[in-house]
Amino acid sequence: MSLDKATVAKVANLARIRVEENHLDTLANELNAILGWVEQLSEVDTENVAPMTSVAEMQLRWRADEITDGGYQQEIVANAPSDEDGFFAVPKVIE
Amino acid sequence: MTDLTKLTIAEARDGLKASKFSARELTAAHITAMDSARGLNAFITETPEKAVEAATKSDEKLANGEAGLMEGIPIAIKDLFCTKGTLTTAASHILDGFTPEYESTVSANLWTEGAVMLGKANLDEFAMGSSNETSYYGNVVNPWRRKKDDQPLVPGGSSGGSASAVSSNIAMGATGTDTGGSIRQPAAFTGIVGMKPTYGRCSRWGTVAFASSLDQAGPMTRTVRDTAIMLEAMAGFDAKDSTSVDMEVPNFEAALTGDIRGLKVGIPKEYRLDGMSEEIAALWEQGIEWLKSAGAEIVEISLPHTKYALPAYYIIAPAEASSNLARYDGVRYGLRVEGDSLDDMYSRTRAAGFGHEVQRRILIGTYALSAGYYDAYYLKAQKVRARIAEDFKEAYKTVDTILTPTAPSAAFAFGEKGDDPLEMYLNDVFTVPASLAGLPGISLPTGLSADGLPLGLQILGRPFDEETVIRTAGVLEEAANFTAKPDAWWRG
């Protein structure tokens, strides 16, 4: 599998990273080098192998569904680049 | 008066308890060292006033007989741990000005045990790198230089600032985080001890996430004993991290019995890479001999999927990173670059805020998780990971610990491995497999290269058996008697 310019542009859009048109080729080459190297994973027989999802063999814990936290709106927005009345402020989304 | 910065944590602890010096004096000596070592660029933020304040409190606690495990010990905190009221950057432009309103569990545990924060240590951006060349705040310099050569060298990464600070006696210890080798490799490059405990041993809560199924905090110090003391202070169950393990934290220092008679130590044949440098091969051989003379039984083992660990890692870690780093959107914290629309603002903010290596990994990860490619890349890598973990499980049926080199070379110069990311990734060839399997591992310095640079050996253990790893490391440390120190050129 090899990434072309259009695919890199699509992936960059999915990742919400603006990439200038004249940088797409370089990026495609870099990503292809890495993906080409990763291809060797296909040599490994993984028939009937379950994908690893947790390193310690443990069950996730259960807990009661209770509110244990909250009540500090000002702290939550304290680091926001822009906030109004305790809310995060963003550019206008709806016309 | 003795130079207080030359003491180990254990020596300082005993000196403080015996009132040979005060916590304030100990901290003052380290602040002076920090002032004189700016050329290393080990810190992003220095917090000397907070350090003096904490040391004053430690003196009170010492006087009242209430000293914690790390009482009055000045340390550096990798700038990936959120610290309440102190700028936390992950060495990224995108976290500009971020001052957490909360404290990470690991650092909170250290403060409860009396540790004193000198400042926030530099690192690779979002811990992505093996040479500390990707920080927005500039390169960290290794205190070590080659013989008769002034060329600056990398400290390794990603915990490069932590490693440099401990190696140059600015800090007695430092926190690091290890995703694929980010504690162990810089420890080896700077001649110190660094340990990644078992995944789940230290809470991840409040630590800026890179790859959540791999990230694990650990101590970086100058001796194995100090690592044991500091790990005990950092570790512990935390309900706020769903993968934190509810197990009692043992007295790790007590594991240093000096007795490894009858212990079975595995030597994985797949780690003898083609073209392995003779120096590294000799270092490893010497380590084997030392353990043998101490009464350990050396067993050749096979970890057949070793060569697939790096490629699996470079799918899994970027995939998890692409998901974790989605939160940096210019809305809730850090940098914002305005745009024509909300989407445009996201894209411009992330393009300006993330460095090149971080962007590359986000793109690889996004691609590996995208519709149509998920099975071929991410699922395949997670299956290969399961096979790598099985390899270790099989090996631990016959051995108690495993001995390998930590890194394939000594520290290198800046820019030496900059062009080809794959060449840089190979630095972690010996550390990544244990990360994928979640196993504990320690690196300690055991020799010098022909150029006069430190080289490290790594000991791996069974899950949650840090004690046997520490015990083996203690024996190796004593045999190696590594006393070399870099010349303090940075004091100018």
Short mmCIF file of C-alpha atoms in Angstrom, two decimals, chain A residues 1-3 7-20 23 26-27 30-61 63 69 72 74-83 88-93 95, chain B residues 97-101 199 213 237-239 241-245 305 307-308 310-312 314-315 330-334 336 338 341-348 350-351 354 356 359-360 362-364 366-367 370 373 376-377 379-387 389-390 393 421-422 425 436-438 464:
data_model
loop_
_atom_site.label_atom_id
_atom_site.label_comp_id
_atom_site.label_asym_id
_atom_site.label_seq_id
_atom_site.Cartn_x
_atom_site.Cartn_y
_atom_site.Cartn_z
CA MET A 1 0.00 0.00 0.00
CA SER A 2 1.34 3.37 -0.87
CA LEU A 3 0.00 6.78 -0.01
CA THR A 7 -4.59 10.37 0.45
CA VAL A 8 -2.16 12.38 2.57
CA ALA A 9 -4.36 15.44 2.11
CA LYS A 10 -7.39 13.39 3.17
CA VAL A 11 -5.64 11.99 6.25
CA ALA A 12 -4.38 15.46 7.20
CA ASN A 13 -7.95 16.71 6.97
CA LEU A 14 -9.18 13.83 9.16
CA ALA A 15 -6.48 14.74 11.69
CA ARG A 16 -7.38 18.46 11.40
CA ILE A 17 -3.83 19.46 10.60
CA ARG A 18 -3.41 22.04 7.88
CA VAL A 19 -0.76 20.92 5.40
CA GLU A 20 0.38 23.25 2.62
CA HIS A 23 4.52 19.96 1.46
CA THR A 26 7.57 15.27 1.09
CA LEU A 27 5.09 14.09 3.68
CA GLU A 30 8.10 10.11 4.72
CA LEU A 31 4.90 8.29 5.56
CA ASN A 32 5.46 5.72 2.82
CA ALA A 33 8.94 4.96 4.15
CA ILE A 34 7.47 4.23 7.58
CA LEU A 35 4.52 2.22 6.24
CA GLY A 36 6.85 0.25 3.94
CA TRP A 37 8.95 -0.72 6.93
CA VAL A 38 5.83 -1.71 8.90
CA GLU A 39 4.82 -4.07 6.06
CA GLN A 40 7.08 -6.74 7.60
CA LEU A 41 4.35 -7.37 10.19
CA SER A 42 2.54 -9.36 7.51
CA GLU A 43 5.24 -12.07 7.89
CA VAL A 44 3.93 -12.90 11.37
CA ASP A 45 1.36 -15.65 11.62
CA THR A 46 -1.49 -14.18 13.63
CA GLU A 47 -4.16 -16.73 12.74
CA ASN A 48 -6.30 -17.37 15.83
CA VAL A 49 -4.40 -14.77 17.86
CA ALA A 50 -6.59 -12.34 19.76
CA PRO A 51 -5.41 -8.73 19.55
CA MET A 52 -3.82 -7.60 22.77
CA THR A 53 -6.00 -5.05 24.52
CA SER A 54 -4.54 -4.90 27.99
CA VAL A 55 -1.09 -5.62 29.36
CA ALA A 56 -1.97 -6.68 32.85
CA GLU A 57 -4.41 -9.56 32.83
CA MET A 58 -7.09 -7.85 34.78
CA GLN A 59 -10.75 -7.06 34.63
CA LEU A 60 -11.78 -3.45 34.51
CA ARG A 61 -13.25 -2.40 37.82
CA ARG A 63 -18.00 1.37 40.37
CA ASP A 69 -16.64 15.40 41.07
CA TYR A 72 -15.67 24.20 39.59
CA GLN A 74 -14.07 28.64 36.70
CA GLU A 75 -11.17 26.21 37.08
CA ILE A 76 -12.28 24.35 33.97
CA VAL A 77 -12.27 27.42 31.75
CA ALA A 78 -9.26 29.00 33.46
CA ASN A 79 -6.89 27.90 30.68
CA ALA A 80 -9.21 28.56 27.74
CA PRO A 81 -7.88 30.88 25.02
CA SER A 82 -11.35 32.43 24.98
CA ASP A 83 -14.29 32.07 27.37
CA PHE A 88 -15.64 27.98 26.18
CA ALA A 89 -15.97 30.44 23.29
CA VAL A 90 -15.47 29.29 19.69
CA PRO A 91 -15.95 30.90 16.26
CA LYS A 92 -19.55 31.05 15.07
CA VAL A 93 -20.65 27.57 13.91
CA GLU A 95 -25.23 30.92 10.50
CA GLY B 97 0.63 28.96 28.93
CA PHE B 98 -1.17 25.88 30.27
CA THR B 99 -1.19 26.05 34.05
CA PRO B 100 -3.00 23.02 35.48
CA GLU B 101 -5.63 23.40 38.14
CA TYR B 199 2.31 -1.06 33.44
CA SER B 213 -1.62 1.38 26.71
CA PHE B 237 -3.24 2.27 43.37
CA ASP B 238 -5.30 5.16 42.06
CA ALA B 239 -9.02 4.85 41.40
CA ASP B 241 -6.73 5.57 36.48
CA SER B 242 -8.79 2.61 35.27
CA THR B 243 -5.62 0.63 34.45
CA SER B 244 -3.99 1.31 37.81
CA VAL B 245 -3.46 -1.96 39.63
CA HIS B 305 9.07 -12.12 17.63
CA LYS B 307 12.24 -8.07 15.37
CA TYR B 308 8.58 -7.22 14.92
CA LEU B 310 9.52 -1.89 16.60
CA PRO B 311 7.21 -1.93 13.56
CA ALA B 312 4.26 -2.97 15.79
CA TYR B 314 5.24 2.39 15.38
CA ILE B 315 1.64 1.57 14.51
CA GLY B 330 -7.45 25.51 20.51
CA VAL B 331 -10.65 25.55 22.53
CA ARG B 332 -9.97 24.44 26.08
CA TYR B 333 -6.32 25.28 26.71
CA GLY B 334 -3.10 26.38 25.10
CA ARG B 336 -5.28 29.09 19.37
CA GLU B 338 -7.86 31.98 14.50
CA SER B 341 -14.42 28.60 10.52
CA LEU B 342 -14.25 26.27 13.49
CA ASP B 343 -12.61 23.55 11.36
CA ASP B 344 -10.16 26.05 9.94
CA MET B 345 -9.28 27.19 13.44
CA TYR B 346 -8.62 23.57 14.50
CA SER B 347 -6.41 22.89 11.47
CA ARG B 348 -4.40 26.10 11.76
CA ARG B 350 -2.75 22.11 15.18
CA ALA B 351 -0.44 22.93 12.24
CA PHE B 354 2.56 20.59 16.82
CA HIS B 356 7.12 17.98 12.69
CA GLN B 359 2.48 15.75 13.14
CA ARG B 360 4.08 12.81 11.34
CA ILE B 362 -0.53 11.82 14.25
CA LEU B 363 -0.86 11.32 10.49
CA ILE B 364 0.48 7.75 10.61
CA THR B 366 -4.86 8.58 11.80
CA TYR B 367 -4.18 6.58 8.65
CA SER B 370 -8.97 5.09 9.25
CA TYR B 373 -7.02 0.24 6.99
CA ALA B 376 -4.44 -4.22 8.11
CA TYR B 377 -2.49 -1.97 10.45
CA LEU B 379 -5.48 -4.83 14.48
CA LYS B 380 -2.52 -6.64 12.94
CA ALA B 381 -0.09 -4.74 15.18
CA GLN B 382 -2.14 -5.58 18.28
CA LYS B 383 -2.06 -9.26 17.30
CA VAL B 384 1.69 -9.16 16.81
CA ARG B 385 1.89 -7.47 20.19
CA ALA B 386 0.04 -10.43 21.72
CA ARG B 387 2.65 -12.77 20.23
CA ALA B 389 3.85 -10.80 25.09
CA GLU B 390 3.49 -14.60 24.72
CA LYS B 393 5.44 -15.33 29.17
CA PRO B 421 13.11 8.76 11.30
CA LEU B 422 13.58 5.00 10.96
CA TYR B 425 13.45 4.64 15.92
CA LEU B 436 4.64 -3.72 24.47
CA ALA B 437 4.41 -6.56 26.98
CA GLY B 438 4.02 -4.10 29.90
CA PHE B 464 4.81 -6.79 39.15
#
